[in-house]
Tab-separated table of C-alpha atoms in Angstrom:
chain	number	residue	atom	x	y	z
A	233	MET	CA	-23.428	55.751	22.985
A	234	ALA	CA	-23.847	59.564	24.812
A	235	GLU	CA	-26.986	59.611	27.221
A	236	PHE	CA	-30.123	62.038	24.207
A	237	HIS	CA	-32.306	64.446	26.596
A	238	PHE	CA	-35.482	65.141	24.282
A	239	GLN	CA	-37.781	68.638	25.387
A	240	SER	CA	-39.993	69.853	24.027
A	241	TYR	CA	-40.739	73.195	23.804
A	242	HIS	CA	-44.030	75.447	23.267
A	243	GLY	CA	-44.412	78.884	22.544
A	244	SER	CA	-47.142	80.595	20.902
A	245	ASP	CA	-46.705	80.204	17.356
A	246	GLN	CA	-44.087	77.634	17.162
A	247	ARG	CA	-42.538	73.875	17.928
A	248	ARG	CA	-38.770	73.569	18.823
A	249	MET	CA	-37.523	70.157	19.972
A	250	GLU	CA	-33.578	70.558	21.910
A	251	SER	CA	-30.867	67.767	22.463
A	252	LEU	CA	-29.159	67.722	25.822
A	253	LEU	CA	-26.065	65.269	25.645
A	254	ARG	CA	-24.310	64.391	28.676
A	255	PRO	CA	-21.391	62.082	28.195
A	256	THR	CA	-20.165	60.165	31.151
A	257	ASP	CA	-16.729	59.188	30.143
A	258	ASP	CA	-14.227	59.949	27.427
A	259	THR	CA	-15.728	57.643	25.046
A	260	GLN	CA	-19.325	58.765	25.141
A	261	VAL	CA	-17.542	62.161	24.453
A	262	ARG	CA	-16.273	60.864	20.991
A	263	GLU	CA	-19.355	59.157	20.037
A	264	ALA	CA	-21.176	62.433	20.738
A	265	VAL	CA	-18.667	64.086	18.769
A	266	ALA	CA	-19.158	61.578	16.059
A	267	TRP	CA	-22.308	62.546	15.317
A	268	ALA	CA	-22.340	65.415	15.586
A	269	ALA	CA	-19.697	65.933	12.943
A	270	SER	CA	-21.520	63.269	10.576
A	271	GLU	CA	-25.153	65.412	10.887
A	272	ASN	CA	-23.699	69.076	11.132
A	273	LYS	CA	-25.543	69.484	14.222
A	274	PRO	CA	-23.678	72.222	15.561
A	275	MET	CA	-23.375	72.111	19.914
A	276	ALA	CA	-23.024	74.481	22.634
A	277	VAL	CA	-20.523	72.939	25.016
A	278	LEU	CA	-20.993	74.048	28.621
A	279	GLY	CA	-20.015	72.215	32.305
A	280	ALA	CA	-21.594	74.082	35.234
A	281	GLY	CA	-23.716	76.380	32.192
A	282	SER	CA	-22.229	79.819	35.228
A	283	LYS	CA	-20.889	81.163	32.078
A	284	THR	CA	-23.218	80.955	29.160
A	285	ALA	CA	-23.741	84.407	29.680
A	286	LEU	CA	-20.722	85.096	29.068
A	287	GLY	CA	-19.356	85.594	24.979
A	288	ARG	CA	-22.092	85.579	22.203
A	289	PRO	CA	-25.314	83.933	22.628
A	290	ALA	CA	-25.046	80.262	20.701
A	291	ASN	CA	-29.049	79.814	20.405
A	292	LEU	CA	-28.173	75.844	19.317
A	293	ASP	CA	-30.475	72.981	19.213
A	294	THR	CA	-27.950	71.025	20.091
A	295	THR	CA	-26.243	71.325	23.625
A	296	MET	CA	-23.034	69.090	25.230
A	297	ASP	CA	-22.834	69.043	28.867
A	298	LEU	CA	-19.707	67.329	30.573
A	299	CYS	CA	-21.250	68.236	33.864
A	300	LYS	CA	-20.984	64.319	34.965
A	301	LEU	CA	-17.289	65.056	34.224
A	302	THR	CA	-16.826	64.695	37.506
A	303	GLY	CA	-13.814	64.073	39.849
A	304	VAL	CA	-10.502	64.718	40.793
A	305	LEU	CA	-7.794	61.912	39.483
A	306	ASP	CA	-5.164	62.479	40.997
A	307	TYR	CA	-3.201	65.150	42.908
A	308	GLU	CA	0.305	65.006	44.317
A	309	PRO	CA	0.837	68.213	47.116
A	310	SER	CA	4.537	66.689	47.206
A	311	GLU	CA	5.012	67.668	43.377
A	312	LEU	CA	2.309	70.482	43.553
A	313	VAL	CA	0.143	69.084	40.378
A	314	LEU	CA	-3.682	68.367	40.044
A	315	THR	CA	-5.139	66.046	37.372
A	316	ALA	CA	-9.066	66.629	36.991
A	317	ARG	CA	-12.449	66.034	35.038
A	318	PRO	CA	-13.594	68.700	33.909
A	319	GLY	CA	-16.908	69.316	35.271
A	320	THR	CA	-14.990	68.740	38.729
A	321	SER	CA	-16.499	72.260	40.950
A	322	LEU	CA	-13.873	74.791	42.390
A	323	ALA	CA	-15.935	74.535	45.373
A	324	GLU	CA	-15.066	70.471	45.069
A	325	ILE	CA	-11.030	71.101	44.363
A	326	ASP	CA	-10.895	74.409	46.294
A	327	ALA	CA	-11.614	71.268	49.695
A	328	CYS	CA	-9.436	69.040	48.479
A	329	LEU	CA	-6.554	71.147	48.795
A	330	ARG	CA	-7.841	73.015	51.545
A	331	GLU	CA	-6.423	69.339	53.001
A	332	GLN	CA	-3.093	70.283	52.329
A	333	ASN	CA	-2.429	73.911	52.750
A	334	GLN	CA	-2.992	74.168	49.628
A	335	GLU	CA	-4.546	76.468	46.575
A	336	LEU	CA	-5.121	77.203	42.942
A	337	ALA	CA	-3.464	80.250	43.055
A	338	PHE	CA	-4.067	82.088	39.996
A	339	GLU	CA	-7.460	82.600	42.406
A	340	PRO	CA	-10.735	81.826	39.690
A	341	PRO	CA	-13.318	84.608	40.209
A	342	ASP	CA	-16.397	83.565	40.602
A	343	LEU	CA	-18.224	85.388	37.878
A	344	ALA	CA	-21.859	83.405	37.836
A	345	PRO	CA	-24.087	85.852	40.326
A	346	LEU	CA	-23.123	88.715	37.845
A	347	LEU	CA	-24.443	86.895	34.681
A	348	GLY	CA	-27.306	85.472	36.745
A	349	THR	CA	-26.410	81.945	38.454
A	350	ALA	CA	-26.030	80.609	41.059
A	351	PRO	CA	-22.644	80.653	42.832
A	352	ASN	CA	-20.434	78.176	43.257
A	353	ILE	CA	-20.545	76.136	40.843
A	354	ALA	CA	-18.207	76.941	38.542
A	355	THR	CA	-15.159	74.546	36.968
A	356	LEU	CA	-12.085	73.690	36.352
A	357	GLY	CA	-12.664	72.747	32.702
A	358	GLY	CA	-15.267	76.128	31.841
A	359	THR	CA	-12.642	78.726	34.223
A	360	ILE	CA	-9.463	77.692	31.879
A	361	ALA	CA	-11.483	77.417	29.008
A	362	CYS	CA	-12.049	80.681	29.753
A	363	ASN	CA	-8.784	81.250	31.233
A	364	LEU	CA	-10.061	83.664	34.073
A	365	SER	CA	-7.624	85.319	36.671
A	366	GLY	CA	-8.549	87.120	40.010
A	367	PRO	CA	-6.624	90.008	41.606
A	368	ARG	CA	-3.297	87.356	42.502
A	369	ARG	CA	-2.381	87.851	38.527
A	370	VAL	CA	-0.545	90.726	38.790
A	371	ARG	CA	1.622	87.620	40.988
A	372	VAL	CA	1.701	84.467	40.360
A	373	GLY	CA	0.423	84.788	36.431
A	374	ALA	CA	-3.508	84.551	34.768
A	375	ALA	CA	-4.991	80.713	34.474
A	376	ARG	CA	-3.547	79.909	31.443
A	377	ASP	CA	0.192	79.986	33.247
A	378	HIS	CA	-1.161	77.481	35.410
A	379	PHE	CA	-2.333	74.751	32.836
A	380	LEU	CA	-0.184	72.540	32.491
A	381	GLY	CA	-1.448	69.684	30.397
A	382	MET	CA	-5.129	68.569	29.670
A	383	ARG	CA	-6.388	64.981	27.563
A	384	ALA	CA	-9.264	66.418	24.921
A	385	ILE	CA	-11.815	65.688	22.076
A	386	ASN	CA	-11.289	67.743	18.697
A	387	GLY	CA	-14.043	67.955	16.269
A	388	ARG	CA	-13.064	65.593	14.555
A	389	ALA	CA	-13.557	63.015	17.706
A	390	GLU	CA	-10.106	62.436	17.230
A	391	ALA	CA	-9.094	62.180	21.098
A	392	PHE	CA	-5.418	63.560	21.543
A	393	LYS	CA	-3.813	65.126	24.906
A	394	ALA	CA	-0.919	67.835	25.505
A	395	GLY	CA	1.488	68.841	27.593
A	396	GLY	CA	2.063	67.060	31.327
A	397	LYS	CA	2.003	65.948	35.076
A	398	VAL	CA	4.816	68.337	35.897
A	399	VAL	CA	5.217	71.788	36.634
A	400	LYS	CA	8.933	71.377	34.428
A	401	ASN	CA	6.614	70.496	30.375
A	402	VAL	CA	7.980	71.879	27.433
A	403	THR	CA	7.309	68.296	25.500
A	404	GLY	CA	6.213	69.404	22.230
A	405	TYR	CA	4.229	72.728	21.200
A	406	ASP	CA	2.271	74.475	23.621
A	407	LEU	CA	-1.394	73.705	23.282
A	408	CYS	CA	-2.199	74.258	26.733
A	409	LYS	CA	-2.027	78.299	25.878
A	410	LEU	CA	-3.770	77.741	22.960
A	411	ILE	CA	-7.296	75.368	24.363
A	412	ALA	CA	-6.888	78.184	27.536
A	413	GLY	CA	-9.055	81.639	26.387
A	414	SER	CA	-11.034	80.203	23.757
A	415	TYR	CA	-14.059	78.674	24.606
A	416	GLY	CA	-15.257	75.639	24.072
A	417	THR	CA	-14.782	76.411	20.787
A	418	LEU	CA	-12.027	74.625	19.519
A	419	ALA	CA	-11.715	71.375	21.768
A	420	LEU	CA	-13.726	69.417	23.960
A	421	LEU	CA	-10.943	69.567	27.775
A	422	THR	CA	-12.223	65.631	29.159
A	423	GLU	CA	-8.963	65.852	31.391
A	424	VAL	CA	-7.009	68.695	33.017
A	425	THR	CA	-3.925	68.712	34.278
A	426	VAL	CA	-3.023	71.319	36.698
A	427	LYS	CA	0.138	73.177	39.130
A	428	VAL	CA	-1.615	74.601	43.071
A	429	LEU	CA	1.054	75.615	45.087
A	430	PRO	CA	0.932	76.404	49.373
A	431	ARG	CA	-1.062	78.964	50.571
A	432	ALA	CA	-0.010	81.329	52.427
A	433	GLU	CA	0.498	81.441	55.886
A	434	LYS	CA	-0.338	85.004	57.224
A	435	THR	CA	-2.558	87.789	54.663
A	436	ARG	CA	-3.164	90.909	55.148
A	437	THR	CA	-4.910	93.722	53.032
A	438	VAL	CA	-2.499	97.728	53.663
A	439	LEU	CA	-6.302	100.571	52.896
A	440	LEU	CA	-5.538	103.917	51.651
A	441	PHE	CA	-8.376	106.328	51.899
A	442	GLY	CA	-9.196	108.977	49.967
A	443	LEU	CA	-6.718	109.707	46.899
A	444	GLU	CA	-8.014	111.047	43.518
A	445	GLU	CA	-7.213	108.067	40.464
A	446	ASN	CA	-4.235	109.122	38.841
A	447	SER	CA	-2.509	109.782	42.552
A	448	ALA	CA	-3.608	106.014	43.767
A	449	ILE	CA	-3.061	103.833	40.775
A	450	SER	CA	0.895	105.916	40.575
A	451	THR	CA	0.738	104.341	44.191
A	452	LEU	CA	0.212	101.489	43.359
A	453	SER	CA	2.335	101.049	40.223
A	454	ASP	CA	5.216	102.330	42.806
A	455	VAL	CA	3.739	99.731	45.042
A	456	MET	CA	3.865	96.137	43.109
A	457	ALA	CA	7.451	97.923	41.505
A	458	SER	CA	8.426	98.179	45.213
A	459	VAL	CA	10.462	95.204	47.414
A	460	HIS	CA	6.580	94.664	49.217
A	461	GLU	CA	5.445	91.651	47.243
A	462	PRO	CA	2.276	92.322	47.238
A	463	THR	CA	0.022	90.294	45.946
A	464	ALA	CA	-2.609	91.659	44.717
A	465	LEU	CA	-3.574	96.123	44.667
A	466	ALA	CA	-7.006	97.119	43.634
A	467	HIS	CA	-8.479	100.603	43.519
A	468	LEU	CA	-12.684	101.518	44.528
A	469	PRO	CA	-14.113	105.509	43.813
A	470	ALA	CA	-16.220	106.145	46.664
A	471	ASN	CA	-19.496	105.430	45.249
A	472	ILE	CA	-18.004	101.565	44.857
A	473	ALA	CA	-16.176	101.539	48.490
A	474	ALA	CA	-19.305	102.200	49.856
A	475	ARG	CA	-20.915	98.890	48.625
A	476	SER	CA	-18.555	96.569	50.317
A	477	SER	CA	-19.782	94.586	52.554
A	478	VAL	CA	-16.312	94.901	54.643
A	479	ASP	CA	-16.916	97.916	57.184
A	480	LEU	CA	-13.916	99.708	57.518
A	481	VAL	CA	-13.893	100.057	53.555
A	482	SER	CA	-18.015	101.088	53.322
A	483	ASN	CA	-17.460	103.383	56.621
A	484	ALA	CA	-14.709	105.011	54.891
A	485	GLY	CA	-17.435	107.391	53.233
A	486	CYS	CA	-14.416	107.903	50.407
A	487	ALA	CA	-12.120	106.324	48.322
A	488	ALA	CA	-9.980	103.073	49.042
A	489	THR	CA	-6.296	101.783	47.614
A	490	ALA	CA	-5.885	98.403	48.662
A	491	VAL	CA	-2.702	96.764	48.611
A	492	ARG	CA	-2.505	92.599	50.524
A	493	VAL	CA	1.027	90.807	51.417
A	494	GLU	CA	0.571	87.443	52.364
A	495	GLY	CA	3.758	85.138	52.902
A	496	PRO	CA	5.333	84.294	56.719
A	497	THR	CA	3.641	85.824	59.145
A	498	PRO	CA	7.212	87.245	60.256
A	499	SER	CA	7.122	89.140	57.079
A	500	THR	CA	3.759	89.201	56.055
A	501	ILE	CA	4.253	91.840	59.785
A	502	PHE	CA	7.230	93.733	59.016
A	503	ARG	CA	5.999	94.516	55.135
A	504	CYS	CA	2.619	95.972	56.173
A	505	GLU	CA	4.594	98.066	58.926
A	506	LYS	CA	6.709	99.156	56.414
A	507	LEU	CA	3.544	100.480	53.743
A	508	ARG	CA	1.574	101.332	56.871
A	509	GLY	CA	4.069	103.837	56.993
A	510	ASP	CA	4.981	104.619	53.913
A	511	PHE	CA	1.348	104.584	53.391
A	512	SER	CA	0.629	107.902	56.454
A	513	LYS	CA	2.521	109.716	54.104
A	514	LEU	CA	-0.325	109.711	51.752
A	515	GLY	CA	-3.891	109.613	54.039
A	516	GLU	CA	-5.644	107.448	56.327
A	517	VAL	CA	-4.228	104.136	56.868
A	518	GLU	CA	-6.389	100.940	57.949
A	519	GLU	CA	-5.825	97.621	57.457
A	520	LEU	CA	-7.712	94.579	57.415
A	521	HIS	CA	-7.370	90.720	58.739
A	522	GLY	CA	-8.468	86.931	58.498
A	523	GLN	CA	-12.166	87.212	56.959
A	524	ARG	CA	-12.435	90.360	56.257
A	525	SER	CA	-9.496	90.452	53.905
A	526	ALA	CA	-10.581	87.408	52.165
A	527	THR	CA	-14.368	88.902	52.110
A	528	PHE	CA	-13.227	92.374	50.385
A	529	TRP	CA	-11.106	90.544	47.572
A	530	LYS	CA	-13.780	88.278	46.631
A	531	GLU	CA	-15.886	91.050	45.972
A	532	VAL	CA	-13.169	92.285	44.039
A	533	ALA	CA	-12.581	89.606	42.270
A	534	ASN	CA	-16.189	88.326	42.060
A	535	VAL	CA	-17.268	91.709	40.290
A	536	THR	CA	-19.599	91.370	43.478
A	537	PRO	CA	-20.055	96.388	43.219
A	538	PHE	CA	-22.504	95.081	39.903
A	539	VAL	CA	-24.043	91.841	40.918
A	540	THR	CA	-27.116	92.821	42.175
A	541	ARG	CA	-27.461	96.255	39.855
A	542	ARG	CA	-29.132	94.237	36.022
A	543	GLU	CA	-29.754	97.082	35.089
A	544	LEU	CA	-26.095	98.043	34.445
A	545	THR	CA	-24.108	96.383	31.350
A	546	VAL	CA	-20.743	95.208	31.623
A	547	TRP	CA	-16.940	95.566	30.391
A	548	ARG	CA	-13.846	93.695	31.240
A	549	ILE	CA	-11.072	96.549	29.708
A	550	ALA	CA	-7.485	95.537	30.170
A	551	VAL	CA	-4.805	98.540	29.763
A	552	ALA	CA	-1.856	99.579	30.873
A	553	PRO	CA	-1.544	101.415	34.904
A	554	ILE	CA	-0.756	103.967	33.346
A	555	GLU	CA	-3.494	104.499	30.187
A	556	ALA	CA	-6.388	103.609	32.599
A	557	ALA	CA	-7.623	106.265	34.122
A	558	ILE	CA	-7.261	108.410	31.236
A	559	VAL	CA	-10.114	105.623	30.231
A	560	THR	CA	-12.418	105.949	32.189
A	561	ALA	CA	-12.290	109.734	32.561
A	562	SER	CA	-12.894	109.311	28.986
A	563	ILE	CA	-16.146	107.159	29.207
A	564	GLY	CA	-17.698	109.172	32.239
A	565	SER	CA	-17.450	112.489	30.384
A	566	LYS	CA	-19.608	111.308	27.557
A	567	CYS	CA	-21.928	108.615	30.001
A	568	ASN	CA	-22.876	107.938	33.598
A	569	ALA	CA	-20.678	105.068	33.450
A	570	GLU	CA	-19.688	103.508	37.242
A	571	TRP	CA	-15.968	101.521	37.296
A	572	TYR	CA	-12.732	100.354	39.733
A	573	TYR	CA	-9.070	99.208	39.349
A	574	ASP	CA	-8.278	96.118	39.982
A	575	TRP	CA	-4.006	94.982	38.760
A	576	ALA	CA	-2.440	98.010	39.637
A	577	GLY	CA	-4.639	99.562	37.787
A	578	GLY	CA	-4.619	97.585	34.477
A	579	LEU	CA	-8.414	95.951	34.896
A	580	ILE	CA	-10.936	98.154	34.861
A	581	TRP	CA	-14.102	97.153	35.334
A	582	LEU	CA	-16.720	99.349	34.184
A	583	ALA	CA	-20.580	99.544	34.010
A	584	THR	CA	-22.906	101.443	32.079
A	585	PRO	CA	-26.414	102.608	32.128
A	586	GLN	CA	-27.351	100.967	28.722
A	587	SER	CA	-26.318	98.779	26.096
A	588	ASP	CA	-26.004	100.548	22.076
A	589	VAL	CA	-23.751	100.897	20.051
A	590	THR	CA	-23.561	103.752	20.006
A	591	SER	CA	-22.112	103.578	24.542
A	592	ASN	CA	-20.462	100.301	22.998
A	593	ASN	CA	-18.659	102.595	20.503
A	594	LEU	CA	-17.736	104.935	22.699
A	595	VAL	CA	-16.133	102.128	25.526
A	596	ARG	CA	-14.571	100.687	22.327
A	597	ASP	CA	-12.981	103.890	20.961
A	598	SER	CA	-11.585	105.522	24.441
A	599	VAL	CA	-10.462	101.369	25.029
A	600	ALA	CA	-8.163	101.578	21.464
A	601	SER	CA	-7.111	104.722	21.979
A	602	ALA	CA	-4.996	103.971	24.116
A	603	GLY	CA	-4.439	100.750	23.252
A	604	GLY	CA	-6.418	98.894	25.698
A	605	GLN	CA	-8.657	95.525	25.256
A	606	ALA	CA	-12.306	95.253	25.796
A	607	THR	CA	-14.316	92.353	26.244
A	608	LEU	CA	-18.494	93.203	27.267
A	609	ILE	CA	-19.106	90.776	29.756
A	610	ARG	CA	-22.595	91.392	31.099
A	611	ALA	CA	-25.088	92.433	28.735
A	612	GLU	CA	-28.425	91.412	27.113
A	613	ALA	CA	-28.992	88.308	24.262
A	614	ASN	CA	-29.816	90.724	21.857
A	615	VAL	CA	-27.382	93.302	22.223
A	616	ARG	CA	-24.478	90.458	22.363
A	617	THR	CA	-25.850	89.561	19.329
A	618	VAL	CA	-24.966	92.828	17.279
A	619	THR	CA	-21.899	93.694	18.611
A	620	SER	CA	-18.621	92.318	19.056
A	621	VAL	CA	-18.587	91.135	22.186
A	622	PHE	CA	-14.743	90.844	22.201
A	623	GLU	CA	-12.212	92.694	21.604
A	624	PRO	CA	-12.548	93.450	17.330
A	625	LEU	CA	-9.635	91.349	16.020
A	626	PRO	CA	-7.487	93.027	12.245
A	627	ALA	CA	-7.558	91.004	9.625
A	628	ALA	CA	-5.165	88.943	9.387
A	629	LEU	CA	-5.702	87.797	12.918
A	630	TYR	CA	-9.265	86.858	12.580
A	631	LYS	CA	-8.210	84.703	9.347
A	632	LEU	CA	-5.252	82.828	11.577
A	633	SER	CA	-8.005	81.714	14.308
A	634	ALA	CA	-10.638	81.081	11.541
A	635	ARG	CA	-7.792	78.868	10.656
A	636	VAL	CA	-7.710	77.859	13.723
A	637	LYS	CA	-10.820	77.436	14.451
A	638	GLN	CA	-10.999	75.641	10.901
A	639	SER	CA	-8.175	72.588	12.270
A	640	PHE	CA	-9.190	71.952	15.408
A	641	ASP	CA	-12.891	71.993	14.328
A	642	PRO	CA	-13.479	71.378	10.237
A	643	LYS	CA	-17.154	71.600	10.979
A	644	GLY	CA	-17.507	74.153	13.627
A	645	ILE	CA	-19.606	71.985	15.743
A	646	PHE	CA	-17.502	73.326	18.529
A	647	ASN	CA	-20.161	77.044	20.101
A	648	PRO	CA	-19.658	78.242	16.501
A	649	GLY	CA	-20.112	81.993	16.739
A	650	ARG	CA	-19.477	82.544	20.265
A	651	LEU	CA	-16.203	84.508	19.669
A	652	TYR	CA	-16.625	85.595	16.742
A	653	ALA	CA	-19.262	85.742	13.618
A	654	GLY	CA	-18.499	82.984	11.301
A	655	MET	CA	-16.004	81.750	13.004
């Protein structure tokens, strides 16, 4: 049977008992789930706990901690496939892939510092479960597009598998797409297989300074559709650019529009030269090489501009690029918000000075009017309890999602209410 660790917490007027389950293999996971189902014990599911504050608060007495399900089980560099336990840290996987000059191409962000925990502890299972992708998503797709196969346990304590260990796999229902982004509410992953890709031989970032937001997004959209094959496109307004640790960005004293180019050395250099020539007609141009380029895009991916400003509520907004500046202007005209753009304007990271029903409704209404979706990434637990963290679902889609939840987890023991109340 899985380990049970009991800890007592003494408050001023109450005593609470909390149980912690830490299975070490698939059998113990099944036993723990079977126990929870038989006792009707809903569980908070986590790996390293780096994303515990992402989603609605659980406030559950029982925790299923998968931190002991670790290790790379299989890695075939020639086949571009890696299989690992869900509790394996991304740092360990990155170190393994670096030995073969490969990487997780979807560039998973590390949101732990933003959410108030230690950096570099995020796990593969948690990243896939939350479907987290970085700036390279515009070129290679989301995390779920690199999720090839899995072994998992459902809420009935039944083991199942889906997908496979080959890149081209079309067998059966694509359950991997369903599990990715379910935030641990449907099943417990015990094994994860992902596609990996070779690291680029050369990486450079071209910077264009001084553009206002509409012009910047229009320029990024043109570059995205060009033959330059950019792998990341972002725009940082002047106040955000000033917070970068990259001197060429922070010392410019104005907005920075950035385009990353990767690939074979001759091709990368040629494309950067062409971009610099095109951009020179629009403003001052600079170029980031090596570590400075890597640092810049980590800051963009990890939402570093908002990390230390704990008083800010942080939103992740997905919207059509053509609507991005309209959305931020609408919100900025009614509250003292800050923001920057990734994915050529398709992703907005936005921070507001307070989070209450009025300000949250302002963000949601502005985003909804543009046909976008907003997720409340960072806010106090009491706020995340009473407001919608994820984009509210239409009634029909909510009922469908509830039926999916019921089919995988009929007793509702996996992270109940983390996505939506009552589910």
